mmCIF file of C-alpha atoms in Angstrom:
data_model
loop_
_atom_site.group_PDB
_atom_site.id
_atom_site.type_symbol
_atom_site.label_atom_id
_atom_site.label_comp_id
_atom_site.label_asym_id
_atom_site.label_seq_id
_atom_site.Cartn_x
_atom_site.Cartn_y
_atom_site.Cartn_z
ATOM 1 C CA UNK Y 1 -0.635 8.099 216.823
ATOM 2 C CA UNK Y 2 -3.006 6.064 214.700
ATOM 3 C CA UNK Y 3 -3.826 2.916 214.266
ATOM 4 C CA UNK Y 4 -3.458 2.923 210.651
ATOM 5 C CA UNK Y 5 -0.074 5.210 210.888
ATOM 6 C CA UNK Y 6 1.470 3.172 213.167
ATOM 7 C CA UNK Y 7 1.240 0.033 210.884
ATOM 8 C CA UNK Y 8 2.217 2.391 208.368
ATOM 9 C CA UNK Y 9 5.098 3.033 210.105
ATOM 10 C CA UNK Y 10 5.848 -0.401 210.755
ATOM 11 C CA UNK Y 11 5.709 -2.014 207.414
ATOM 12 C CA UNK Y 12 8.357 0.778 206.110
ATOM 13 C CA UNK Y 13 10.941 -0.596 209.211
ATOM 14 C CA UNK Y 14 10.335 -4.434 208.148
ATOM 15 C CA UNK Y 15 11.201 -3.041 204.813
ATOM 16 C CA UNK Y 16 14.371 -1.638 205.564
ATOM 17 C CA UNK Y 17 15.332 -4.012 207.884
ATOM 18 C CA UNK Y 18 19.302 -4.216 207.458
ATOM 19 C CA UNK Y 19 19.046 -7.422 208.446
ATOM 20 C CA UNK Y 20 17.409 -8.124 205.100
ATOM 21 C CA UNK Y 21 20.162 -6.805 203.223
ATOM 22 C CA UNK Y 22 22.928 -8.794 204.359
ATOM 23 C CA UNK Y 23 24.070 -12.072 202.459
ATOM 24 C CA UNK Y 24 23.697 -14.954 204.384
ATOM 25 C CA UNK Y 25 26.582 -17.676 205.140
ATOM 26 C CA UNK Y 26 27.010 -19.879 201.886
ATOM 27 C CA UNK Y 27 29.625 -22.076 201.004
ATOM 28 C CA UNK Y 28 30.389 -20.348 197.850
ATOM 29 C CA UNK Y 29 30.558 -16.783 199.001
ATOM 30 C CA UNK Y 30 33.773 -15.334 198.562
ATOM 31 C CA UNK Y 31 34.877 -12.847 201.015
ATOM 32 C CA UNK Y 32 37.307 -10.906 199.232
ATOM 33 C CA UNK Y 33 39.286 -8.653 201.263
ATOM 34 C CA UNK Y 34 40.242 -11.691 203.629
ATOM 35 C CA UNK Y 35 41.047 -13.534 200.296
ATOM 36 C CA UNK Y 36 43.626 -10.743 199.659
ATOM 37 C CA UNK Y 37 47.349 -11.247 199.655
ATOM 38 C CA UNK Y 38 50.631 -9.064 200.025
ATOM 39 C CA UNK Y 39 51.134 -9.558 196.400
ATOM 40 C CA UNK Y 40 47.346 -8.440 195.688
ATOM 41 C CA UNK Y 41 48.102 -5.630 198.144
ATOM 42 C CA UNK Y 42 51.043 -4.471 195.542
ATOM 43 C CA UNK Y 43 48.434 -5.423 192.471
ATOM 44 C CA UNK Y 44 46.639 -2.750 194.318
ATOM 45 C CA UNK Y 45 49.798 -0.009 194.263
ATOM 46 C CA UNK Y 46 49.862 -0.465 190.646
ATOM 47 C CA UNK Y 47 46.387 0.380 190.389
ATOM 48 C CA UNK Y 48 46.540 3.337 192.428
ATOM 49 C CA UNK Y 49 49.501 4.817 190.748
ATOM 50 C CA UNK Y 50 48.123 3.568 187.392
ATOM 51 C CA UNK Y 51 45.154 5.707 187.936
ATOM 52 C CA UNK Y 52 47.171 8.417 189.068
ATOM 53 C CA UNK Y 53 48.481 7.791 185.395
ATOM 54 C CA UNK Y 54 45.455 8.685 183.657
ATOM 55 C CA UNK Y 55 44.896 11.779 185.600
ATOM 56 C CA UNK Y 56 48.176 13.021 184.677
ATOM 57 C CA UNK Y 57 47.397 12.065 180.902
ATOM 58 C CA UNK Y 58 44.204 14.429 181.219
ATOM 59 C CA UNK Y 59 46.359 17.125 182.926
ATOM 60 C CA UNK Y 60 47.749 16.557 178.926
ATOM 61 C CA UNK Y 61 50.841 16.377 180.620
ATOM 62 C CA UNK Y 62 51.928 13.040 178.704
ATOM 63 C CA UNK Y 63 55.553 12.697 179.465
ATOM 64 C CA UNK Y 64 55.042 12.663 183.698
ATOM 65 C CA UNK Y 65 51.948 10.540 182.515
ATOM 66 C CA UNK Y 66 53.977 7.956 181.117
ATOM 67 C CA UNK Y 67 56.194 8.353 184.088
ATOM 68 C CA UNK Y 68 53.802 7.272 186.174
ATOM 69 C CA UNK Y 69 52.719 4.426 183.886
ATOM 70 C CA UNK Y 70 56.389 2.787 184.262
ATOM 71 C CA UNK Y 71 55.561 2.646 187.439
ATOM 72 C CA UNK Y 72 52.257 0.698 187.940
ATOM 73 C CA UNK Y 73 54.628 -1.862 185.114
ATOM 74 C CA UNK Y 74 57.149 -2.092 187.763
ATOM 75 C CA UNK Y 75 54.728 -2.633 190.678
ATOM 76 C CA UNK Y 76 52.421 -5.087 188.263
ATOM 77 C CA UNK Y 77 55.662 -6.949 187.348
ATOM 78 C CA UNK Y 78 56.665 -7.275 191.781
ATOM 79 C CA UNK Y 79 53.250 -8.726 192.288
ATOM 80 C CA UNK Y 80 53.826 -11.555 190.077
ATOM 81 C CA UNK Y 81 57.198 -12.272 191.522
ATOM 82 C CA UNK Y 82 55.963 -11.480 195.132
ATOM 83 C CA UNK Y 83 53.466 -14.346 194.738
ATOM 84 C CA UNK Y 84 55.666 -16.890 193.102
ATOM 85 C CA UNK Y 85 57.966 -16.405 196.072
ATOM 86 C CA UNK Y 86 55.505 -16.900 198.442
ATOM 87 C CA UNK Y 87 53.803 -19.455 196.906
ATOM 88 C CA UNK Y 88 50.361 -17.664 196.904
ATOM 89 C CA UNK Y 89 49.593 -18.145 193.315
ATOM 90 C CA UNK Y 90 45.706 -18.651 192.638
ATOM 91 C CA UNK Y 91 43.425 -18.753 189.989
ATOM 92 C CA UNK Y 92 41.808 -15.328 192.212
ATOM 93 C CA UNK Y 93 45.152 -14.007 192.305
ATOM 94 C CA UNK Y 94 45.183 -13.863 188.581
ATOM 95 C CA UNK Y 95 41.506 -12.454 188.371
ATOM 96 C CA UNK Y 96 42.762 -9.389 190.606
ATOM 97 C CA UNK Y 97 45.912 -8.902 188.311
ATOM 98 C CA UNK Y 98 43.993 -9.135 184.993
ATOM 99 C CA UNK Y 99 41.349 -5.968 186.627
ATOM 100 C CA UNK Y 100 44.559 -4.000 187.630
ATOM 101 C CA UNK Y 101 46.025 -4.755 184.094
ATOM 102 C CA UNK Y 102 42.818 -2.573 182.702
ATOM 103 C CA UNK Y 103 44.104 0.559 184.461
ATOM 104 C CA UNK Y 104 47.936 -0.025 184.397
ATOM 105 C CA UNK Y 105 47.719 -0.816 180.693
ATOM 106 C CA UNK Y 106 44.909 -0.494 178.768
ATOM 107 C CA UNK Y 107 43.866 2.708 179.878
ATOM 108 C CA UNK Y 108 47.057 4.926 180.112
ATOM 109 C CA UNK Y 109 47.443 3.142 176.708
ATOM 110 C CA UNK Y 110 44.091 4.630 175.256
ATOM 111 C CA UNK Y 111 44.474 7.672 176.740
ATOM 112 C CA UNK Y 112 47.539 8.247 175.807
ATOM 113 C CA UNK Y 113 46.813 8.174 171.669
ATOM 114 C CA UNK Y 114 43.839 10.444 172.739
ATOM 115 C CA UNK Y 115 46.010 13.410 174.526
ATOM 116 C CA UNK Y 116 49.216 12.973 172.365
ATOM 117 C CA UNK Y 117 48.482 11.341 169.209
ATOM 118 C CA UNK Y 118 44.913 11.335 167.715
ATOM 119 C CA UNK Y 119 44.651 13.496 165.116
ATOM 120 C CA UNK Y 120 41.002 13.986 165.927
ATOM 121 C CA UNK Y 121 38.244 13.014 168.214
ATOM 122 C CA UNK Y 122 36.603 10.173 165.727
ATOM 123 C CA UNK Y 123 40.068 8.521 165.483
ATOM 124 C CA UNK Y 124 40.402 8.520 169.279
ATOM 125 C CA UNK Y 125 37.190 7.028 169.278
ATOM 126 C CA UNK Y 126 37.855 4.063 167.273
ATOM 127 C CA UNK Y 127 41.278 3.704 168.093
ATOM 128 C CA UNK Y 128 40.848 4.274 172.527
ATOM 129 C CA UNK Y 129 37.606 2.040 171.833
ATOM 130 C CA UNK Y 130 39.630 -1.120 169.978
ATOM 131 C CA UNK Y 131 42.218 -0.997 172.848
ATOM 132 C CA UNK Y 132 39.417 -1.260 175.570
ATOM 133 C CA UNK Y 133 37.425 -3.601 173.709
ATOM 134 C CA UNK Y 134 40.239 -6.241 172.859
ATOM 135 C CA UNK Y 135 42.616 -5.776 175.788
ATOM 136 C CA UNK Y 136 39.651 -6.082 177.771
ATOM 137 C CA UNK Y 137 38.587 -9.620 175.803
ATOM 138 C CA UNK Y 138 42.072 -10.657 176.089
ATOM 139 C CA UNK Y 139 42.097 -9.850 180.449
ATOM 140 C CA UNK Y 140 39.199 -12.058 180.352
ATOM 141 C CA UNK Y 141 40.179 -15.015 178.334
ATOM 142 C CA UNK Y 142 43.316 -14.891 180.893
ATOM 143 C CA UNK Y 143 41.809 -14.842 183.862
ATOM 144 C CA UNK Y 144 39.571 -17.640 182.273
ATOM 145 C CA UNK Y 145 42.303 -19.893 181.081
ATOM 146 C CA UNK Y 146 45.755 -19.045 182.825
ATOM 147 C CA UNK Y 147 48.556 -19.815 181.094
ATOM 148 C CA UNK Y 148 49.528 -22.384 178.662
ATOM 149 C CA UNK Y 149 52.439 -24.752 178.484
ATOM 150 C CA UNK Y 150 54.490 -25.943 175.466
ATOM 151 C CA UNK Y 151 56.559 -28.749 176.780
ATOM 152 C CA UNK Y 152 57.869 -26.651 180.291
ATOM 153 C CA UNK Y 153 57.340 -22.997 178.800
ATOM 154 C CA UNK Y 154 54.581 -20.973 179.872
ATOM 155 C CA UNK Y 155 53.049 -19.258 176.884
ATOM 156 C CA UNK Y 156 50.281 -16.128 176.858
ATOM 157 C CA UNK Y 157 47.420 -16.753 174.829
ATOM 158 C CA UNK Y 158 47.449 -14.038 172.152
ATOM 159 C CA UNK Y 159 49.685 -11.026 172.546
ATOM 160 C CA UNK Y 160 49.340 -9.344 176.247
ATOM 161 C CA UNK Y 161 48.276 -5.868 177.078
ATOM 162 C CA UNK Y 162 51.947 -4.918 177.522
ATOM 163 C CA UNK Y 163 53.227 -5.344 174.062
ATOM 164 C CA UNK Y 164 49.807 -2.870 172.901
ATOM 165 C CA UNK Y 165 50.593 -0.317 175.453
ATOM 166 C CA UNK Y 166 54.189 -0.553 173.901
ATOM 167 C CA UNK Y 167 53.205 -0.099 170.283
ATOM 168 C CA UNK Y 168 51.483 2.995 171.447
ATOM 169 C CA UNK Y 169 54.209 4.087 173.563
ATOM 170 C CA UNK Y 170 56.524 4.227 170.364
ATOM 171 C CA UNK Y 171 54.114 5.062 168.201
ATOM 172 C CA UNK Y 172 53.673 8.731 170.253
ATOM 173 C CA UNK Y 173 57.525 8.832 170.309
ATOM 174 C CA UNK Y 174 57.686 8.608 166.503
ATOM 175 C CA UNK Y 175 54.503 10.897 165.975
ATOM 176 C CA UNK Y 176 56.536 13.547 167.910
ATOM 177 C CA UNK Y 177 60.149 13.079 166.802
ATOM 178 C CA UNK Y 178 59.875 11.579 163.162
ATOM 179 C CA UNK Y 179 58.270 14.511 160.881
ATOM 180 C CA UNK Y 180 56.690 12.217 158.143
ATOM 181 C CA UNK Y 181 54.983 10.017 161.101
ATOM 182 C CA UNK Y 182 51.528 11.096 162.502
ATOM 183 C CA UNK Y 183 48.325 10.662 164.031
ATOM 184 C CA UNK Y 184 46.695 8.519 161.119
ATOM 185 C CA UNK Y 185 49.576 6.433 160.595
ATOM 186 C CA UNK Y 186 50.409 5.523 164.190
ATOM 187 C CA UNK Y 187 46.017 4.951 164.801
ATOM 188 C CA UNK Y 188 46.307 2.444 161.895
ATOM 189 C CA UNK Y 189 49.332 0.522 163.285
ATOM 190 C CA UNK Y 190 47.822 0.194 166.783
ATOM 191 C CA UNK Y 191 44.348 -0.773 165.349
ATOM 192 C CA UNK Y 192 46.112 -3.277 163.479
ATOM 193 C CA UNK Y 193 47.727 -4.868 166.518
ATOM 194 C CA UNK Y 194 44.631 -4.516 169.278
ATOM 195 C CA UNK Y 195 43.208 -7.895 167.267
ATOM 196 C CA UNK Y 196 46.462 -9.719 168.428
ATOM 197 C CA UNK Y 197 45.286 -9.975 171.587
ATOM 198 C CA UNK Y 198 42.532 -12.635 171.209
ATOM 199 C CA UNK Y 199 44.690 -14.221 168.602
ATOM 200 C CA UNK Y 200 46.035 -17.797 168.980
ATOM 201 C CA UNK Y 201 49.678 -16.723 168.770
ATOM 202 C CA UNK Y 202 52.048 -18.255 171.511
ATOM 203 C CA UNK Y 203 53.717 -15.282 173.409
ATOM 204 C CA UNK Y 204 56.069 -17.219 175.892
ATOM 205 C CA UNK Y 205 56.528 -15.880 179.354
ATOM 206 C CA UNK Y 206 60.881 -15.948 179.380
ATOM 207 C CA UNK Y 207 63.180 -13.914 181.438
ATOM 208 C CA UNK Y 208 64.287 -12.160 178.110
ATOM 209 C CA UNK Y 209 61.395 -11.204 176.963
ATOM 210 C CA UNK Y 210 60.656 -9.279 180.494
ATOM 211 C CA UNK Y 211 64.004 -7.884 179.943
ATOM 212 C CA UNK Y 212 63.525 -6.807 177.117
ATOM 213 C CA UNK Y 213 60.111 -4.988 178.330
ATOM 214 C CA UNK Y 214 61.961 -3.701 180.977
ATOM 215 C CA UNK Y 215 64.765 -2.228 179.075
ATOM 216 C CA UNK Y 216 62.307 -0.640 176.627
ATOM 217 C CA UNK Y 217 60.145 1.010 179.748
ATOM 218 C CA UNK Y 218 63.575 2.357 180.560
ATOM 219 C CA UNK Y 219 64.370 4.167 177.119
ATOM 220 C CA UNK Y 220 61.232 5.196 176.950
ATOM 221 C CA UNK Y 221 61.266 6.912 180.546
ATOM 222 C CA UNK Y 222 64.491 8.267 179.308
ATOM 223 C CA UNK Y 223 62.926 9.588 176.444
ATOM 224 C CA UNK Y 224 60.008 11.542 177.864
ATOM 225 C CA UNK Y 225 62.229 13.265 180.524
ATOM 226 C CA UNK Y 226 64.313 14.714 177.733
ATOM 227 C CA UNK Y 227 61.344 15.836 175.783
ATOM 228 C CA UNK Y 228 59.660 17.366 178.807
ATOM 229 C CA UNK Y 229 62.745 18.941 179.629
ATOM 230 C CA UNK Y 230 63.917 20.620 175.989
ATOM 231 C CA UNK Y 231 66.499 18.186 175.168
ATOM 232 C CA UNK Y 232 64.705 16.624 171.718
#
């Protein structure tokens, strides 16, 4: 071998040295899988079975779709009680929910006027790209600011990504049960809403309202088994 190959050969291994690529030791590095938690672990459920969500939606099977959807809510909503009984709260704990939130909420939500409701493409594209856009603002500004207080009550800033995924949710119930109801008229009404989400309204974080999300989930559940089984 050559002279001149073998220093060749040498400066390409110096080059790739892995050694290179590895980040060193630093006192801000965060080392994220050891930062993990059970109740990021169940964050992590609702992500996989949210995604599992919006491969069912473009299956255009919306009904199991939504199905699956109720459950990434239920597993998003144990997370949040898993870590306030544990006490492992953290301002990275709420970073990790507000990513999951993008695919147990915003997505199925989009994806969901696309397959069932938008009458065509151009509306889907305005419509699917306001949900993104402001639910994704609004995951931001959360995981940014936390929550706010109003003399003991814990408030969201700006409506949450559940209440949107929940106007869409009814609005594909009424586009397929009310006759006079329809693509245009339900993209409208959830345009109208996405801006909520960066407003400055005061959402408060009670027991009744998660009820009341829950019990809605529930109907709604109820609602796309009997359509996908011939009963409406």
């Amino acid at each position: 071998m050559s002279g001149e190959l073998r220093k060749a050969l040498r400066g390409v291994r110096e080059r790739v040295d892995a050694a290179d690529r590895v980040v060193g030791e630093r006192g801000d590095r965060t080392d994220v899988l050891a930062r993990l938690t059970g109740a990021d672990y169940i964050s992590l459920g609702a992500l996989f079975v949210g995604w599992g969500s919006a491969l069912i939606f473009l299956r255009s099977e919306p009904n199991w779709a939504l199905l699956a959807m109720f459950g990434a809510f239920l597993l998003d909503k144990l997370d949040g009680w898993w870590a306030r009984r544990t006490g492992v709260s953290s301002p990275f704990g709420r970073r990790v929910d507000s990513f999951i939130d993008i695919f147990a909420y915003v997505v199925p939500g989009a994806l969901l006027y696309h397959v069932a409701i938008a009458p065509n493409d151009l509306a889907s594209l305005v419509v699917g790209f306001l949900i993104l856009a402001f639910g994704g603002l609004r995951l931001i500004r959360h995981s940014s600011e936390g929550f706010g207080s109003d003399e003991g009550a814990s408030y969201y800033h700006g409506t949450t990504v559940v209440h949107t995924n929940l106007v869409v949710v009814a609005n594909y119930f009424l586009a397929t049960l009310v006759a006079p109801w329809n693509g245009w008229l339900a993209g409208l009404v959830v345009a109208a809403v996405c801006p909520l989400m960066v407003s400055d309204y005061k959402a408060y974080k009670t027991d009744v309202s998660h009820a009341l999300a829950g019990l809605g989930a529930l109907a709604a559940a109820g609602l796309a088994l009997a359509l996908e089984w011939g009963y409406l």
